[in-house]
Amino acid sequence: MRKLLNTLFINHSDVYLSLDGDNIVLLKEQEKLGRLPLHNLESIVTFGYTGASPALMGYCAERNISLVFFTMNGRFLARVIGESRGNVVLRKKQYRVSDDEGMSATVARNFIIGKIYNNKWIVERITRDYPLRIDVTKFKEVSKYLSSIIKDVRECNDLERLRGLEGQAAISYNKLFNQMILQQKEDFYFHSRSRRPPLDNVNAMLSFAYTLLANDMASALEGVGLDAYVGFLHRDRPGRASLALDVMEELRGVYADRFVLSLINKKVVNKDDFLKKENGAVIMTEEGRRKFLTAWQNKKQEKITHPFLGEKISWGLVPHAQALLLARYLRNDLDEYPPFLWK
């Protein structure tokens, strides 16, 4: 159980939620694990299948406290919100901002700042930890270049130019990615990003990680009442969770890329976990996916201090924290959306 931004997060899968007066009570096999007043909560987020009492759901609905249910893997199940006045106001603001390219650029540039900043510090961390195994000069040059692009992004109010700056930063960062692979280099290498289909083992893993992260991000956005399909940087396209892709930009490198690199460098995966199809596409075997998903769930349990909130939370709650911050910004509770800045 953790309270964050007036939201109560319950990470235990076998906890039943009930109501006692004006308090939420957490029960496990009839044993009381915790009790918390409801009067200062805006939402309750629970991961698991045990459920909540009708009395608690009715209490929350009447007082506009959203009660959100996820699976233990983070897949969005349902949201009990009662009268939808708060949700409607938030989504109408989201749609207005999305329809205005200037307002969209104001939000989108912070997603891009977060992405480039985090990639810069991935480069810096590798430079610090493995100076004898990489080309330090190239890494320092790219780090300096990424810093200069961040300055340009801060002053940019045009979506098309933002995409161009993000593309330039990505090209520079990707040029170093192969050097970040320190083990199993004969079987794991990165020359360029290939998506549909992935053409090598590393791209197959990156695509899988990005898919998982996008799903986690979409669920987190739905959990706070935002429309995951209406974005600011990524424009509307049928079937695409554009806002999820927007917000996950700042987490791609620091969350997904570093995770993939750790699986390779720690030899959690090997060449036998991949298959090459006749069309050149590379896919993971069933055993490879099992290893990947197990490690992904373990990663979500690791703790990190959130750079804006200053609180220690699990990596798995980072998408939820960012979704909450974005909702607060759109409600005018924050002057600016604070991206996740890792260091």
Short mmCIF file of C-alpha atoms in Angstrom, two decimals:
data_model
loop_
_atom_site.label_atom_id
_atom_site.label_comp_id
_atom_site.label_asym_id
_atom_site.label_seq_id
_atom_site.Cartn_x
_atom_site.Cartn_y
_atom_site.Cartn_z
CA MET A 1 0.00 0.00 0.00
CA ARG A 2 1.36 3.42 -0.98
CA LYS A 3 -0.21 6.86 -1.08
CA LEU A 4 1.02 9.09 -3.91
CA LEU A 5 -0.51 12.39 -5.07
CA ASN A 6 -3.72 11.68 -3.08
CA THR A 7 -3.94 8.32 -4.81
CA LEU A 8 -3.79 5.06 -2.89
CA PHE A 9 -1.91 2.27 -4.71
CA ILE A 10 -2.45 -1.32 -3.52
CA ASN A 11 0.08 -3.76 -4.98
CA HIS A 12 -0.96 -6.95 -3.19
CA SER A 13 -2.99 -9.32 -5.36
CA ASP A 14 -4.85 -11.05 -2.52
CA VAL A 15 -6.18 -8.02 -0.62
CA TYR A 16 -9.92 -7.31 -0.37
CA LEU A 17 -11.04 -3.69 -0.01
CA SER A 18 -13.92 -2.86 2.31
CA LEU A 19 -15.58 0.14 3.93
CA ASP A 20 -15.76 0.97 7.64
CA GLY A 21 -17.39 4.34 8.28
CA ASP A 22 -15.34 6.87 6.28
CA ASN A 23 -12.31 4.60 6.04
CA ILE A 24 -11.02 2.06 3.54
CA VAL A 25 -9.94 -1.20 5.18
CA LEU A 26 -7.54 -3.69 3.59
CA LEU A 27 -8.28 -7.32 4.42
CA LYS A 28 -6.31 -10.47 3.69
CA GLU A 29 -8.13 -13.67 4.65
CA GLN A 30 -10.20 -11.63 7.16
CA GLU A 31 -7.03 -10.22 8.74
CA LYS A 32 -6.89 -6.42 8.77
CA LEU A 33 -3.71 -5.18 7.04
CA GLY A 34 -4.38 -1.47 6.97
CA ARG A 35 -6.91 1.30 7.40
CA LEU A 36 -6.92 4.77 5.85
CA PRO A 37 -9.36 7.73 5.88
CA LEU A 38 -11.10 8.27 2.55
CA HIS A 39 -11.84 11.98 2.90
CA ASN A 40 -8.51 13.15 1.40
CA LEU A 41 -8.24 10.55 -1.39
CA GLU A 42 -8.92 11.33 -5.04
CA SER A 43 -8.52 7.78 -6.33
CA ILE A 44 -7.74 4.20 -5.33
CA VAL A 45 -5.74 1.95 -7.64
CA THR A 46 -5.58 -1.77 -6.94
CA PHE A 47 -3.61 -4.51 -8.71
CA GLY A 48 -5.23 -7.94 -8.41
CA TYR A 49 -8.47 -9.90 -8.63
CA THR A 50 -9.78 -10.12 -5.05
CA GLY A 51 -12.00 -7.06 -5.44
CA ALA A 52 -13.85 -4.49 -3.34
CA SER A 53 -17.10 -4.41 -1.42
CA PRO A 54 -20.25 -2.88 -3.00
CA ALA A 55 -20.41 -0.51 -0.04
CA LEU A 56 -16.93 0.85 -0.77
CA MET A 57 -17.69 1.18 -4.50
CA GLY A 58 -20.91 3.05 -3.71
CA TYR A 59 -19.16 5.35 -1.24
CA CYS A 60 -16.42 6.17 -3.77
CA ALA A 61 -18.92 6.73 -6.58
CA GLU A 62 -21.00 9.14 -4.51
CA ARG A 63 -17.95 11.19 -3.52
CA ASN A 64 -16.24 11.11 -6.94
CA ILE A 65 -13.32 9.00 -5.71
CA SER A 66 -12.27 6.86 -8.67
CA LEU A 67 -11.70 3.18 -7.93
CA VAL A 68 -9.48 1.60 -10.59
CA PHE A 69 -8.79 -2.11 -11.09
CA PHE A 70 -5.69 -3.53 -12.83
CA THR A 71 -4.36 -7.05 -13.17
CA MET A 72 -1.12 -7.85 -11.36
CA ASN A 73 0.65 -7.43 -14.72
CA GLY A 74 -0.70 -3.88 -15.03
CA ARG A 75 -3.46 -4.44 -17.60
CA PHE A 76 -6.38 -2.05 -17.15
CA LEU A 77 -9.62 -3.82 -16.16
CA ALA A 78 -12.21 -1.26 -15.04
CA ARG A 79 -12.76 2.12 -13.45
CA VAL A 80 -15.63 2.94 -11.07
CA ILE A 81 -16.21 6.70 -11.09
CA GLY A 82 -19.89 7.37 -10.34
CA GLU A 83 -20.95 10.70 -11.83
CA SER A 84 -18.48 11.50 -14.59
CA ARG A 85 -18.17 15.24 -14.09
CA GLY A 86 -14.47 15.18 -13.23
CA ASN A 87 -13.61 12.74 -15.99
CA VAL A 88 -15.58 14.74 -18.58
CA VAL A 89 -13.85 18.02 -17.70
CA LEU A 90 -10.43 16.40 -17.88
CA ARG A 91 -11.05 14.73 -21.23
CA LYS A 92 -12.59 17.85 -22.77
CA LYS A 93 -9.44 19.75 -21.81
CA GLN A 94 -7.30 16.98 -23.29
CA TYR A 95 -9.22 17.15 -26.58
CA ARG A 96 -8.96 20.96 -26.75
CA VAL A 97 -5.20 20.84 -26.23
CA SER A 98 -4.84 18.06 -28.80
CA ASP A 99 -6.81 20.04 -31.41
CA ASP A 100 -4.52 23.08 -30.98
CA GLU A 101 -1.06 22.37 -32.40
CA GLY A 102 0.53 25.25 -30.47
CA MET A 103 -0.85 24.01 -27.14
CA SER A 104 0.10 20.45 -28.09
CA ALA A 105 3.69 21.54 -28.75
CA THR A 106 3.89 23.11 -25.28
CA VAL A 107 3.13 19.73 -23.70
CA ALA A 108 4.99 17.60 -26.25
CA ARG A 109 8.31 19.39 -25.86
CA ASN A 110 8.49 18.23 -22.22
CA PHE A 111 8.07 14.63 -23.34
CA ILE A 112 10.98 15.15 -25.75
CA ILE A 113 13.11 16.96 -23.17
CA GLY A 114 12.62 13.99 -20.84
CA LYS A 115 13.58 11.51 -23.55
CA ILE A 116 16.74 13.33 -24.66
CA TYR A 117 17.81 14.12 -21.10
CA ASN A 118 17.47 10.48 -20.07
CA ASN A 119 19.33 9.25 -23.14
CA LYS A 120 22.13 11.72 -22.39
CA TRP A 121 22.51 10.26 -18.90
CA ILE A 122 22.46 6.71 -20.21
CA VAL A 123 25.43 7.74 -22.36
CA GLU A 124 27.10 9.44 -19.38
CA ARG A 125 26.55 6.41 -17.14
CA ILE A 126 28.12 4.04 -19.68
CA THR A 127 31.06 6.44 -20.06
CA ARG A 128 31.60 6.47 -16.33
CA ASP A 129 31.19 2.72 -15.73
CA TYR A 130 32.99 1.27 -18.80
CA PRO A 131 35.58 3.76 -20.05
CA LEU A 132 37.94 1.01 -21.24
CA ARG A 133 35.31 -0.81 -23.30
CA ILE A 134 33.84 2.06 -25.33
CA ASP A 135 35.01 4.99 -27.44
CA VAL A 136 34.88 7.66 -24.72
CA THR A 137 35.48 10.50 -27.17
CA LYS A 138 32.43 9.60 -29.26
CA PHE A 139 30.28 9.18 -26.18
CA LYS A 140 31.30 12.59 -24.84
CA GLU A 141 30.60 14.19 -28.22
CA VAL A 142 27.12 12.72 -28.34
CA SER A 143 26.42 13.75 -24.74
CA LYS A 144 27.39 17.33 -25.56
CA TYR A 145 25.28 17.27 -28.73
CA LEU A 146 22.24 15.99 -26.84
CA SER A 147 22.64 18.84 -24.35
CA SER A 148 22.57 21.35 -27.20
CA ILE A 149 19.41 19.78 -28.67
CA ILE A 150 17.67 20.00 -25.28
CA LYS A 151 18.24 23.77 -25.37
CA ASP A 152 16.66 23.95 -28.84
CA VAL A 153 13.69 21.87 -27.74
CA ARG A 154 13.04 24.18 -24.77
CA GLU A 155 12.51 27.08 -27.15
CA CYS A 156 10.52 25.18 -29.78
CA ASN A 157 6.78 25.77 -30.21
CA ASP A 158 6.29 23.90 -33.47
CA LEU A 159 5.32 20.22 -33.56
CA GLU A 160 7.04 19.46 -36.86
CA ARG A 161 10.32 21.00 -35.68
CA LEU A 162 10.01 19.12 -32.38
CA ARG A 163 9.78 15.86 -34.30
CA GLY A 164 12.85 16.85 -36.30
CA LEU A 165 14.88 17.64 -33.19
CA GLU A 166 13.79 14.38 -31.56
CA GLY A 167 14.84 12.52 -34.72
CA GLN A 168 18.29 14.12 -34.72
CA ALA A 169 18.80 13.20 -31.06
CA ALA A 170 17.65 9.61 -31.70
CA ILE A 171 20.09 9.16 -34.60
CA SER A 172 23.02 10.30 -32.43
CA TYR A 173 22.00 8.10 -29.51
CA ASN A 174 21.41 5.03 -31.71
CA LYS A 175 24.91 5.35 -33.18
CA LEU A 176 26.27 4.45 -29.74
CA PHE A 177 23.84 1.68 -28.89
CA ASN A 178 25.94 -1.13 -30.34
CA GLN A 179 28.86 -0.14 -28.08
CA MET A 180 26.56 -0.41 -25.05
CA ILE A 181 26.26 -4.13 -25.78
CA LEU A 182 29.19 -5.49 -23.75
CA GLN A 183 28.56 -9.25 -23.87
CA GLN A 184 27.56 -11.83 -26.51
CA LYS A 185 28.51 -9.39 -29.26
CA GLU A 186 28.55 -12.06 -31.97
CA ASP A 187 24.86 -12.77 -31.44
CA PHE A 188 23.63 -9.37 -30.26
CA TYR A 189 24.39 -6.26 -32.31
CA PHE A 190 22.59 -3.08 -33.28
CA HIS A 191 23.18 -1.26 -36.56
CA SER A 192 19.85 0.56 -36.95
CA ARG A 193 16.29 0.39 -35.72
CA SER A 194 14.11 -2.10 -37.63
CA ARG A 195 10.48 -2.43 -36.58
CA ARG A 196 8.10 -4.22 -38.94
CA PRO A 197 9.59 -6.73 -38.85
CA PRO A 198 12.59 -6.61 -36.48
CA LEU A 199 15.58 -8.00 -38.36
CA ASP A 200 17.93 -8.96 -35.53
CA ASN A 201 17.83 -10.17 -31.93
CA VAL A 202 18.26 -6.73 -30.36
CA ASN A 203 15.49 -5.13 -32.41
CA ALA A 204 13.18 -8.04 -31.57
CA MET A 205 13.75 -7.36 -27.87
CA LEU A 206 13.39 -3.59 -28.22
CA SER A 207 10.08 -3.98 -30.06
CA PHE A 208 8.78 -6.34 -27.37
CA ALA A 209 9.87 -3.99 -24.57
CA TYR A 210 8.30 -0.94 -26.25
CA THR A 211 5.04 -2.85 -26.72
CA LEU A 212 4.93 -3.80 -23.04
CA LEU A 213 5.77 -0.24 -21.97
CA ALA A 214 3.11 1.23 -24.28
CA ASN A 215 0.50 -1.12 -22.82
CA ASP A 216 1.51 -0.19 -19.26
CA MET A 217 1.38 3.49 -20.16
CA ALA A 218 -2.03 3.21 -21.83
CA SER A 219 -3.42 1.44 -18.77
CA ALA A 220 -2.01 4.12 -16.46
CA LEU A 221 -3.58 6.91 -18.55
CA GLU A 222 -6.95 5.18 -18.61
CA GLY A 223 -6.63 4.76 -14.85
CA VAL A 224 -6.52 8.53 -14.25
CA GLY A 225 -9.34 9.21 -16.71
CA LEU A 226 -7.37 10.34 -19.77
CA ASP A 227 -7.98 9.06 -23.30
CA ALA A 228 -4.91 7.03 -24.23
CA TYR A 229 -5.76 7.37 -27.94
CA VAL A 230 -5.69 11.18 -28.17
CA GLY A 231 -2.12 12.50 -28.13
CA PHE A 232 -0.20 15.73 -28.49
CA LEU A 233 3.04 14.74 -30.25
CA HIS A 234 1.63 11.65 -31.96
CA ARG A 235 -1.48 12.74 -33.82
CA ASP A 236 -4.74 10.81 -34.08
CA ARG A 237 -4.64 7.57 -36.00
CA PRO A 238 -7.27 4.79 -35.75
CA GLY A 239 -6.17 2.06 -33.37
CA ARG A 240 -3.05 3.87 -32.13
CA ALA A 241 -2.73 4.80 -28.45
CA SER A 242 -1.14 8.16 -29.33
CA LEU A 243 -1.03 9.64 -25.81
CA ALA A 244 0.55 6.46 -24.45
CA LEU A 245 3.25 6.76 -27.12
CA ASP A 246 3.71 10.43 -26.17
CA VAL A 247 4.28 9.89 -22.47
CA MET A 248 6.38 6.76 -22.90
CA GLU A 249 8.93 8.72 -24.98
CA GLU A 250 10.69 9.88 -21.81
CA LEU A 251 10.80 6.28 -20.54
CA ARG A 252 11.95 4.48 -23.71
CA GLY A 253 15.67 4.74 -23.04
CA VAL A 254 15.81 4.70 -19.27
CA TYR A 255 13.20 1.97 -18.84
CA ALA A 256 13.06 -0.21 -21.99
CA ASP A 257 16.53 0.24 -23.57
CA ARG A 258 18.42 -0.25 -20.31
CA PHE A 259 16.27 -3.28 -19.55
CA VAL A 260 17.12 -4.89 -22.90
CA LEU A 261 20.82 -4.12 -22.46
CA SER A 262 20.79 -5.67 -18.99
CA LEU A 263 19.27 -8.92 -20.31
CA ILE A 264 22.04 -9.17 -22.91
CA ASN A 265 24.95 -8.04 -20.75
CA LYS A 266 23.91 -10.24 -17.81
CA LYS A 267 23.37 -13.17 -20.22
CA VAL A 268 19.77 -13.70 -19.13
CA VAL A 269 18.96 -14.31 -22.81
CA ASN A 270 21.10 -15.96 -25.48
CA LYS A 271 20.99 -16.75 -29.20
CA ASP A 272 18.86 -19.86 -28.60
CA ASP A 273 15.98 -17.64 -27.46
CA PHE A 274 15.40 -16.32 -31.00
CA LEU A 275 14.15 -17.65 -34.33
CA LYS A 276 14.65 -16.21 -37.82
CA LYS A 277 11.73 -16.62 -40.21
CA GLU A 278 11.90 -17.03 -43.99
CA ASN A 279 11.13 -13.33 -44.59
CA GLY A 280 14.08 -12.30 -42.39
CA ALA A 281 11.98 -11.37 -39.36
CA VAL A 282 13.44 -12.31 -35.98
CA ILE A 283 11.07 -13.39 -33.20
CA MET A 284 11.59 -14.64 -29.66
CA THR A 285 10.94 -18.28 -28.82
CA GLU A 286 8.35 -19.20 -26.21
CA GLU A 287 11.14 -19.80 -23.69
CA GLY A 288 12.73 -16.48 -24.63
CA ARG A 289 9.46 -14.62 -24.06
CA ARG A 290 9.05 -16.36 -20.71
CA LYS A 291 12.50 -15.19 -19.59
CA PHE A 292 11.78 -11.70 -20.89
CA LEU A 293 8.40 -11.35 -19.17
CA THR A 294 9.70 -12.75 -15.87
CA ALA A 295 12.55 -10.22 -15.87
CA TRP A 296 10.13 -7.44 -16.90
CA GLN A 297 7.88 -8.11 -13.90
CA ASN A 298 10.92 -8.22 -11.60
CA LYS A 299 12.08 -4.90 -13.05
CA LYS A 300 8.72 -3.34 -12.20
CA GLN A 301 9.28 -4.20 -8.52
CA GLU A 302 12.66 -2.43 -8.28
CA LYS A 303 12.63 0.81 -6.32
CA ILE A 304 13.62 4.26 -7.56
CA THR A 305 13.27 7.75 -6.13
CA HIS A 306 10.92 9.75 -8.34
CA PRO A 307 12.85 12.87 -9.44
CA PHE A 308 9.88 15.27 -9.18
CA LEU A 309 7.93 13.80 -6.26
CA GLY A 310 11.02 12.91 -4.23
CA GLU A 311 9.38 9.66 -3.08
CA LYS A 312 10.67 6.12 -3.43
CA ILE A 313 8.37 4.08 -5.66
CA SER A 314 8.68 0.96 -7.80
CA TRP A 315 9.51 1.24 -11.50
CA GLY A 316 6.11 -0.26 -12.21
CA LEU A 317 4.42 2.78 -10.67
CA VAL A 318 6.40 5.30 -12.74
CA PRO A 319 3.88 5.29 -15.65
CA HIS A 320 1.08 5.82 -13.13
CA ALA A 321 2.92 8.70 -11.48
CA GLN A 322 3.50 10.38 -14.85
CA ALA A 323 -0.15 9.87 -15.83
CA LEU A 324 -1.23 11.52 -12.57
CA LEU A 325 1.12 14.45 -13.16
CA LEU A 326 -0.16 14.91 -16.71
CA ALA A 327 -3.77 14.89 -15.47
CA ARG A 328 -2.89 17.47 -12.83
CA TYR A 329 -1.25 19.68 -15.42
CA LEU A 330 -4.31 19.50 -17.67
CA ARG A 331 -6.48 20.39 -14.67
CA ASN A 332 -4.26 23.47 -14.10
CA ASP A 333 -3.00 22.13 -10.76
CA LEU A 334 0.56 22.34 -12.14
CA ASP A 335 2.09 25.14 -14.20
CA GLU A 336 3.95 22.68 -16.41
CA TYR A 337 4.05 18.94 -17.00
CA PRO A 338 7.15 17.56 -15.20
CA PRO A 339 8.84 14.85 -17.30
CA PHE A 340 10.60 11.93 -15.65
CA LEU A 341 14.26 12.99 -15.50
CA TRP A 342 16.55 10.12 -14.53
CA LYS A 343 20.17 10.47 -13.49
#
